[in-house]
Tab-separated table of C-alpha atoms and ligand atoms in Angstrom:
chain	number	residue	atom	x	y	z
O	16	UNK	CA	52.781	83.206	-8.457
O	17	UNK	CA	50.693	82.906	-11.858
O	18	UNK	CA	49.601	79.431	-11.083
O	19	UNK	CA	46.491	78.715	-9.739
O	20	UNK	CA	47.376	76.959	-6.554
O	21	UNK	CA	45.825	73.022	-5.324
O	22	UNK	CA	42.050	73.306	-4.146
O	23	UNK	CA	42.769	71.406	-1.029
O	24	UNK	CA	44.225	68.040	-0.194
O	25	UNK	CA	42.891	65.323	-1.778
O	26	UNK	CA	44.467	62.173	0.182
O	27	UNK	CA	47.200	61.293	2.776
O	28	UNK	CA	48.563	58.018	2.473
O	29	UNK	CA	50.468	56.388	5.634
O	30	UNK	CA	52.009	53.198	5.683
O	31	UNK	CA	50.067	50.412	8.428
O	32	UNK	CA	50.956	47.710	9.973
O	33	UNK	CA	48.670	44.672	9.854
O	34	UNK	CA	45.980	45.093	7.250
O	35	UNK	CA	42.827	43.429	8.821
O	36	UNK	CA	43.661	45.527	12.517
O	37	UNK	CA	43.928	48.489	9.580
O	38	UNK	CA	39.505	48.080	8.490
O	39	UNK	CA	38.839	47.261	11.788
O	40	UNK	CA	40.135	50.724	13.026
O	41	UNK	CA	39.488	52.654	10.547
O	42	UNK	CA	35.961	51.660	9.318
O	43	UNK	CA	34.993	49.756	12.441
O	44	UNK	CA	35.723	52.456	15.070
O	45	UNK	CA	36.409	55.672	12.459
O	46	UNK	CA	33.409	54.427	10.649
O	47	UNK	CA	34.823	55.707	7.315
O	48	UNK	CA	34.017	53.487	4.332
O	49	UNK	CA	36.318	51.651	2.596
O	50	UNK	CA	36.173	53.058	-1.092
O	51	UNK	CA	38.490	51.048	-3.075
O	52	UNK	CA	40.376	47.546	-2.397
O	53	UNK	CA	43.475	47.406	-4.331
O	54	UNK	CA	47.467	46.630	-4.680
O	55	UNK	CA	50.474	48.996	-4.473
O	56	UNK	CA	51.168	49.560	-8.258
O	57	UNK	CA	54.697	49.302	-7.529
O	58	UNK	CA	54.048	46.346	-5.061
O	59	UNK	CA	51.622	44.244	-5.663
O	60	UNK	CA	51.995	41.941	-3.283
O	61	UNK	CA	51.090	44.795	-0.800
O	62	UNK	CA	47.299	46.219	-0.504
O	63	UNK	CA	46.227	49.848	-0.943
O	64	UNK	CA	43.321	50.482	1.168
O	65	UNK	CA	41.240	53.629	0.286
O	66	UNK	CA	38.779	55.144	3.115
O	67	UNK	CA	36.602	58.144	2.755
O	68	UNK	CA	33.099	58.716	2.910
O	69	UNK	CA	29.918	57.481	1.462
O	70	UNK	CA	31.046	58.084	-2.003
O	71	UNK	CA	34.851	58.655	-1.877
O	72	UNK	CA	35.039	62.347	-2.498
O	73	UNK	CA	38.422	63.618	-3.245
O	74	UNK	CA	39.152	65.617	0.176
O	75	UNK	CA	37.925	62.790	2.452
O	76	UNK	CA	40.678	60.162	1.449
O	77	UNK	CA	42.868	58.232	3.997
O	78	UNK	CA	44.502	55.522	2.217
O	79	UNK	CA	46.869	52.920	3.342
O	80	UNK	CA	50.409	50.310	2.195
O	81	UNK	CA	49.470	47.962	5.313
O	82	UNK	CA	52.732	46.942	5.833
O	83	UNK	CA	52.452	43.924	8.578
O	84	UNK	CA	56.022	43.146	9.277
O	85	UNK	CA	57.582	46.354	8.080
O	86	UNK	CA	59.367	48.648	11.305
O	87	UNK	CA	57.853	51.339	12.804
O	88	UNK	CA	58.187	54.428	11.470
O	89	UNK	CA	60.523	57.337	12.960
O	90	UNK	CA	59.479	60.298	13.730
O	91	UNK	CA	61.622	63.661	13.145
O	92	UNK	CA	61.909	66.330	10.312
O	93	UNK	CA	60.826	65.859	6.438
O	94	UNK	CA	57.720	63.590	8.180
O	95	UNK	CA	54.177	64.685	8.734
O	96	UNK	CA	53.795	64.297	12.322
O	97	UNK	CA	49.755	64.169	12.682
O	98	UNK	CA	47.048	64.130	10.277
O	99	UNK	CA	43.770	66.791	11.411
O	100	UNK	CA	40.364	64.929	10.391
O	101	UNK	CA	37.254	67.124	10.080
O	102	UNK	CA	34.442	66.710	12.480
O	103	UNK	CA	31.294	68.810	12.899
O	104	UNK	CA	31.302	71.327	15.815
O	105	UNK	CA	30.433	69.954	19.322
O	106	UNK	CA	31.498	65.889	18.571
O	107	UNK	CA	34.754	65.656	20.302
O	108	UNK	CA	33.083	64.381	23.988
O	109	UNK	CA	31.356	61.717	21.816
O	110	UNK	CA	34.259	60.792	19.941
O	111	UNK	CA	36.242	60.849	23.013
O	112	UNK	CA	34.282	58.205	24.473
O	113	UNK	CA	33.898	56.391	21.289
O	114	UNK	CA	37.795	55.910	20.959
O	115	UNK	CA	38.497	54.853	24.663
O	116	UNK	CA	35.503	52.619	24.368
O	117	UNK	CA	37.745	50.793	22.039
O	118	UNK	CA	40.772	51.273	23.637
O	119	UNK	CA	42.497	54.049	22.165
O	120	UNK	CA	44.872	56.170	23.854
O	121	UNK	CA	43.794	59.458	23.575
O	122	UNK	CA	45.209	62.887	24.295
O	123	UNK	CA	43.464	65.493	26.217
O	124	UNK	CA	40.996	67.872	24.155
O	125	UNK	CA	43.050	70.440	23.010
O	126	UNK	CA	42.762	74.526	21.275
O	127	UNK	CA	44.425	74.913	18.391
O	128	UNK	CA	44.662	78.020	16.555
O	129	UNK	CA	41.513	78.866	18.181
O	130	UNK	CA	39.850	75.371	17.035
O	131	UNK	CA	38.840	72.635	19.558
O	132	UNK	CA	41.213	69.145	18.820
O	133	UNK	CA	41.390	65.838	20.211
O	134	UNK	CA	44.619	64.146	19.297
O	135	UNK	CA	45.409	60.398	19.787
O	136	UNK	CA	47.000	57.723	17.733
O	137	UNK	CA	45.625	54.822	15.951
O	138	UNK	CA	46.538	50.889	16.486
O	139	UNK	CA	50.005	51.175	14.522
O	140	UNK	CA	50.827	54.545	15.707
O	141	UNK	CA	49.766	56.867	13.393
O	142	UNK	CA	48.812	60.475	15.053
O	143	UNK	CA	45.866	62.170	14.343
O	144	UNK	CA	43.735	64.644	15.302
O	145	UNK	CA	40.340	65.220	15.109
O	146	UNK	CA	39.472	68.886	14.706
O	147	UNK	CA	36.076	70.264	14.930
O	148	UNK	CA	35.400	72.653	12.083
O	149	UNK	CA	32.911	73.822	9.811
O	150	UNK	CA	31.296	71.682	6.764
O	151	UNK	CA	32.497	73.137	3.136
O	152	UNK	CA	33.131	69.585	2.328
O	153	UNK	CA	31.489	67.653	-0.576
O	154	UNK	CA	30.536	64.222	1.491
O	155	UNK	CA	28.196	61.665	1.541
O	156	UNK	CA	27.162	60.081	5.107
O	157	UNK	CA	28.114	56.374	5.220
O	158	UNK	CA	24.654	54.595	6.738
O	159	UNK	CA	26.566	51.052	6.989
O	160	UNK	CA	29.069	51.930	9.796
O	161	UNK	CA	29.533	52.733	13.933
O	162	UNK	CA	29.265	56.464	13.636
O	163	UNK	CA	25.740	58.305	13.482
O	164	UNK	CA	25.749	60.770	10.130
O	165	UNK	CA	25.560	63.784	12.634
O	166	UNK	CA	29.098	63.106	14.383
O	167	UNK	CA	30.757	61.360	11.230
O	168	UNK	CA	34.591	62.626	10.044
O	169	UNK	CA	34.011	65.068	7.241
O	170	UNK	CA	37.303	64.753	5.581
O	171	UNK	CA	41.003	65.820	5.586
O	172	UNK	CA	41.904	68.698	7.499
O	173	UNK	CA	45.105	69.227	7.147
O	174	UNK	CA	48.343	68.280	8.360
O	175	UNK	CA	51.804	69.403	10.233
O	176	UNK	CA	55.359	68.265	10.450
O	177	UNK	CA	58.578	69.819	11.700
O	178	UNK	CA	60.733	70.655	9.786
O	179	UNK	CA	64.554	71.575	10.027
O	180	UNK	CA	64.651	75.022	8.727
O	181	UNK	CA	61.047	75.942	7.143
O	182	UNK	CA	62.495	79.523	5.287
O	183	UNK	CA	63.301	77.361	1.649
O	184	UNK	CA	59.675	75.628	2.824
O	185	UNK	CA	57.801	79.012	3.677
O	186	UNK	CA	59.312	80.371	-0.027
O	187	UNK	CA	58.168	77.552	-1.892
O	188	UNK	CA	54.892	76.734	-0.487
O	189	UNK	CA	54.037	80.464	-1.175
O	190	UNK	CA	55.617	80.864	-4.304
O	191	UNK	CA	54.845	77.576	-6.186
O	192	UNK	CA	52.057	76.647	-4.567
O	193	UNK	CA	50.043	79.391	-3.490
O	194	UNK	CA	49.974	78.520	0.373
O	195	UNK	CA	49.418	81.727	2.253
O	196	UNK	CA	51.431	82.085	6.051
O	197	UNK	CA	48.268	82.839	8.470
O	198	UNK	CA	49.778	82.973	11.651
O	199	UNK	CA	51.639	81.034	14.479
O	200	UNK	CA	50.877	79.501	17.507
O	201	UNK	CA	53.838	77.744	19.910
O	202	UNK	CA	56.301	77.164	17.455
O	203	UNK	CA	54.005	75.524	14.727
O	204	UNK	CA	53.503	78.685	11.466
O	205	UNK	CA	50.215	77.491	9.662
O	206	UNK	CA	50.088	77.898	6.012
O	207	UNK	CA	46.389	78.160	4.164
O	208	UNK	CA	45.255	77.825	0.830
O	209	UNK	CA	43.046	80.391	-0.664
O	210	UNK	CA	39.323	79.093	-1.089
O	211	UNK	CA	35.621	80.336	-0.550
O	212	UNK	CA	34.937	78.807	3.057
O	213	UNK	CA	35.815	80.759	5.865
O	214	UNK	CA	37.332	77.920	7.205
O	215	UNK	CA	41.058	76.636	6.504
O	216	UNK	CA	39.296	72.756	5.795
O	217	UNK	CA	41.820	70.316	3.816
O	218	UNK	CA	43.734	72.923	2.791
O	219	UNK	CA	45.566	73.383	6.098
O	220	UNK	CA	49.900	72.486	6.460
O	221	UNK	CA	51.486	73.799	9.735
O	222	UNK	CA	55.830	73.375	10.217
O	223	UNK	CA	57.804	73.919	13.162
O	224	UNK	CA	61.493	74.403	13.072
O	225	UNK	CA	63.401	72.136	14.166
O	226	UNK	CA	66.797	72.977	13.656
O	227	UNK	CA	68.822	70.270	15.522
O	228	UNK	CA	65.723	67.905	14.762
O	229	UNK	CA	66.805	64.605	12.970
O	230	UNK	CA	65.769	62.932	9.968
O	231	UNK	CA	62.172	61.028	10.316
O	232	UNK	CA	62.160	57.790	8.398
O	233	UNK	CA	59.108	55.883	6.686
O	234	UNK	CA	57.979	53.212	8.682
O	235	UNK	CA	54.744	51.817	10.257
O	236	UNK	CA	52.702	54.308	11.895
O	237	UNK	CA	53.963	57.145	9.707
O	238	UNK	CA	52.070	59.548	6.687
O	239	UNK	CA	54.020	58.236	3.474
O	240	UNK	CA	52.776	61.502	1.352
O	241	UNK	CA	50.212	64.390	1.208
O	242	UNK	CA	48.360	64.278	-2.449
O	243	UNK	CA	47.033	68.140	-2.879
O	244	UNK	CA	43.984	68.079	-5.299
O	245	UNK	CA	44.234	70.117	-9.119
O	246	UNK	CA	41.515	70.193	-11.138
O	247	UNK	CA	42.322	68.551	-14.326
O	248	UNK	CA	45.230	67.832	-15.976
O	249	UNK	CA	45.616	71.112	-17.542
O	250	UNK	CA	45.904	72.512	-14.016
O	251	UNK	CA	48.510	69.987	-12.697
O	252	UNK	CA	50.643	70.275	-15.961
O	253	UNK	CA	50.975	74.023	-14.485
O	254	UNK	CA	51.757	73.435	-11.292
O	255	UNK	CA	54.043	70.809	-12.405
O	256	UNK	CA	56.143	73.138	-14.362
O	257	UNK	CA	56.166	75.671	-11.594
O	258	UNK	CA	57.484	72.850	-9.366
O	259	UNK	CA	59.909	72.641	-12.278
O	260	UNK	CA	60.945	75.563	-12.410
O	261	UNK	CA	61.630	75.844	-8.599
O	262	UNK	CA	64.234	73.160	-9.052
O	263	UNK	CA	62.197	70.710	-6.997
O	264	UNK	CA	62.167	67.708	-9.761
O	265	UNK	CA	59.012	66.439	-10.079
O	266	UNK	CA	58.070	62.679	-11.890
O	267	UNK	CA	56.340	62.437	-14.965
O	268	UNK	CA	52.547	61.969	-14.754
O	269	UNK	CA	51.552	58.871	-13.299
O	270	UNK	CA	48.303	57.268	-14.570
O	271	UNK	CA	46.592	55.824	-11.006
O	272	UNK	CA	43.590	55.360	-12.589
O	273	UNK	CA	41.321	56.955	-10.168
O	274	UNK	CA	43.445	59.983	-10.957
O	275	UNK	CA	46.305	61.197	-12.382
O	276	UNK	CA	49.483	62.184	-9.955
O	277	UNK	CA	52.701	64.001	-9.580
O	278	UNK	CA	55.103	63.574	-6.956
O	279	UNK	CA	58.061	65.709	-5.268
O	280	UNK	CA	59.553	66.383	-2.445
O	281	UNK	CA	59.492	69.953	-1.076
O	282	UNK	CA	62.144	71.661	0.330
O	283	UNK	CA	61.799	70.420	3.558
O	284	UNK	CA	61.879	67.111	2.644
O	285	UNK	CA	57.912	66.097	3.172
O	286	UNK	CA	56.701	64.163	0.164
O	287	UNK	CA	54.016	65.740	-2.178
O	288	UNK	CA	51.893	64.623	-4.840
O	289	UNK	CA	48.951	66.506	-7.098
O	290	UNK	CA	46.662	64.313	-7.724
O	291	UNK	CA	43.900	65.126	-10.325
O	292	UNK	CA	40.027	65.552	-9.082
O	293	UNK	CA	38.547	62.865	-11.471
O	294	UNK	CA	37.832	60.524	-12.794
O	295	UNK	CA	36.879	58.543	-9.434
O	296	UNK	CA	36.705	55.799	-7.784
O	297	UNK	CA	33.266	54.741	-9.377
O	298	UNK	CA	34.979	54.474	-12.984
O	299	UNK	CA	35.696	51.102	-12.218
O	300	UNK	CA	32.879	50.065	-9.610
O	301	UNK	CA	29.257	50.434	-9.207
O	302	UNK	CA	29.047	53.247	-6.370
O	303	UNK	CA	26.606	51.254	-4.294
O	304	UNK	CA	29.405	47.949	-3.989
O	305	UNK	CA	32.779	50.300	-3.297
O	306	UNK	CA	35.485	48.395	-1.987
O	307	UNK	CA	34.040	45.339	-2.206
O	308	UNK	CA	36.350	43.569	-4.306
O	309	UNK	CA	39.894	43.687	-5.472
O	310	UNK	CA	39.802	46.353	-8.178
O	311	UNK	CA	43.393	46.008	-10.359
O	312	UNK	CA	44.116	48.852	-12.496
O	313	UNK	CA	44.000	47.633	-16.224
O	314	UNK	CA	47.756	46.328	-16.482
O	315	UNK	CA	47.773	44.112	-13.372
O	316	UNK	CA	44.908	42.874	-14.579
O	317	UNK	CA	46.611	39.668	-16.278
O	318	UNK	CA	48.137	38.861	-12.778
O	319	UNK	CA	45.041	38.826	-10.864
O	320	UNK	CA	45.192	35.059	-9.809
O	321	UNK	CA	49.051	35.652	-8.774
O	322	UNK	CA	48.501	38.625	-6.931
O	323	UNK	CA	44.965	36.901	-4.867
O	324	UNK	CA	47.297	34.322	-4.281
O	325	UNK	CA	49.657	36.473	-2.052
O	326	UNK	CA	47.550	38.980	-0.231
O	327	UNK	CA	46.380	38.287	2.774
O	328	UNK	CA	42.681	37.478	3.689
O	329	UNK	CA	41.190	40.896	5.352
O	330	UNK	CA	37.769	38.927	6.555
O	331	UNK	CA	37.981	39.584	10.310
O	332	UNK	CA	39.771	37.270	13.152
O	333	UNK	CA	39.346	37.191	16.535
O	334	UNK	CA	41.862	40.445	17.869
O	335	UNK	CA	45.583	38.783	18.489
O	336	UNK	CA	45.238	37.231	22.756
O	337	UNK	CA	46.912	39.793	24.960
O	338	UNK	CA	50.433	38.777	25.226
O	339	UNK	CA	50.801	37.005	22.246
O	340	UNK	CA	54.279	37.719	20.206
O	341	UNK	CA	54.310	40.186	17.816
O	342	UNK	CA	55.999	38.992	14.359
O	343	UNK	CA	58.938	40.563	14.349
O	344	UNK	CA	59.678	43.256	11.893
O	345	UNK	CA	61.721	41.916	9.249
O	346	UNK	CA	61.621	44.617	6.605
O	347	UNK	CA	62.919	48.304	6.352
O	348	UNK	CA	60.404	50.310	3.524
O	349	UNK	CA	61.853	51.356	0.648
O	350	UNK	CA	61.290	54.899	-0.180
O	351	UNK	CA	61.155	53.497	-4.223
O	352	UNK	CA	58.078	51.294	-4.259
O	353	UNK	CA	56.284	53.185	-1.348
O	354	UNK	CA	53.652	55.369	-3.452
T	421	ZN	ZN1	48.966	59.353	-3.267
């Protein structure tokens, strides 16, 4: 390949259920910040919740369509299956406790290509892992949360999801976008991006074959895409043409304001998008107040009222009595308004 390939991943969004049991996980337990408060451009009715750290570095992004009476998602091939999260060496006992303390299910501690992993799922289902690795991230300690600096998630790690034959996968992941295979470890074949830290750190995607698996489908509880970061727009208009060129289709750059993105679908069917580095979440807020209110991009603007009108209130409630009904899911997601 003559393209220089993504730096690392920049975000994962995943599709939640309730919004308001959505910040209460992830920045009252996870103690991530939430960076930016905002609408599904092609949904506004729907939130987009952005967590990261301190300052919403791209690489530490887990955003968020909370979804409350959408189905759950299912899983099976062309879906990531778990999400790794970053976590400095030696913090897994203390997040261990942490999660059953608030009464997550966890999964025993776990090796994984020789690193140390505690996988579990959050309130609506969504698997992840955290993964204790070194620190090449850019990131800025949130003060305001649960979690003390020392043990707090570092950023994205990486991903994996199976995958029904990974050969048109392997060729274009190494061909388009400069993945490199690194090895394999019970069924799941780990592909790296080059970078300077010894460490594979956000730049991680592992597939299993799955030959006979069946079709996942988007639902709660399930990642909706993985956004790989590019540099500027000179370096995505590459890699777009390269994904071009490999018959994969991509869209036309999409302005999201906090960066620019392309989406496709690779071979095996998992969603991608490149998403730019800049400009940032603090074009449109001061850094210190992120997330505090509902930032529109420009051309929702004129339909703030409408749109206030329709969201739900995320101030916290009292957590649902045990036993009480569930709403019942009343909506299937559809794949066209889902980025
Ligand atoms: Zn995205």
């Amino acid at each position: 390949m003559n393209t220089q390939p993504p730096i690392g991943l920049h975000h994962v969004t995943a599709i939640a259920g309730d919004p308001v049991e959505n910040l209460r996980f992830y920045q009252g337990v996870m103690g991530l910040r939430l960076v930016k408060k905002s609408v599904n451009q092609d949904d506004p009715a729907t939130y987009h919740l952005f967590y990261a750290d301190g300052e919403g570095h791209p690489g530490t992004d887990l955003t968020f369509f909370p979804w409350a009476h959408a189905k759950p998602g299912t899983p099976g091939v062309g879906v990531v299956q778990e999400t790794y999260l970053t976590v400095p060496p030696g913090t897994l006992e203390a997040w261990e406790a942490r999660l059953l303390a608030a009464g997550v299910r966890v999964d025993p501690i776990t090796r994984r290509f020789g690193e140390r992993a505690l996988p579990f799922a959050d309130p609506h289902g969504l698997r992840l892992a955290l993964v204790e690795g070194p620190d090449p991230f850019a990131f800025t300690p949130w003060h305001e949360g649960p979690v003390p600096a020392a043990e707090q998630v570092r950023g994205l790690h990486g991903a994996r999801a199976p995958l029904r034959d990974i050969a048109p996968s392997e060729s274009f992941l190494t061909e388009v976008m400069g993945f490199e295979r690194v090895g394999e470890e019970n069924g799941w074949v780990r592909f790296v991006l080059p970078g300077p830290a010894d460490s594979g750190a956000g730049r991680i995607l592992d597939v299993r074959q799955d030959p006979d698996g069946r079709r996942g489908a988007w639902g709660v509880g399930s990642v909706h895409h993985l956004a790989w970061t590019v540099a500027d727009d000179e370096h995505q208009a590459a890699l777009r043409e390269a994904v071009e060129r490999a018959g994969r289709r991509p869209s036309e750059v999409i302005d999201r304001f906090w960066f620019r993105s392309v989406y496709f679908m690779e071979p095996g069917g998992v969603l991608f998008e490149l998403a730019t580095e800049g400009p940032g979440f603090a074009v449109d807020e001061d850094p210190a107040a992120l997330g505090e209110r509902l930032i529109l991009p420009p051309w929702l603007e004129p339909f703030r009222p409408r749109i206030e009108a329709v969201l739900p209130d995320l101030a916290d409630r009292p957590a649902a009595a045990a036993g009480a009904p569930a709403a019942a899911p009343t909506a299937t997601v559809d794949p066209a308004v889902t980025r």
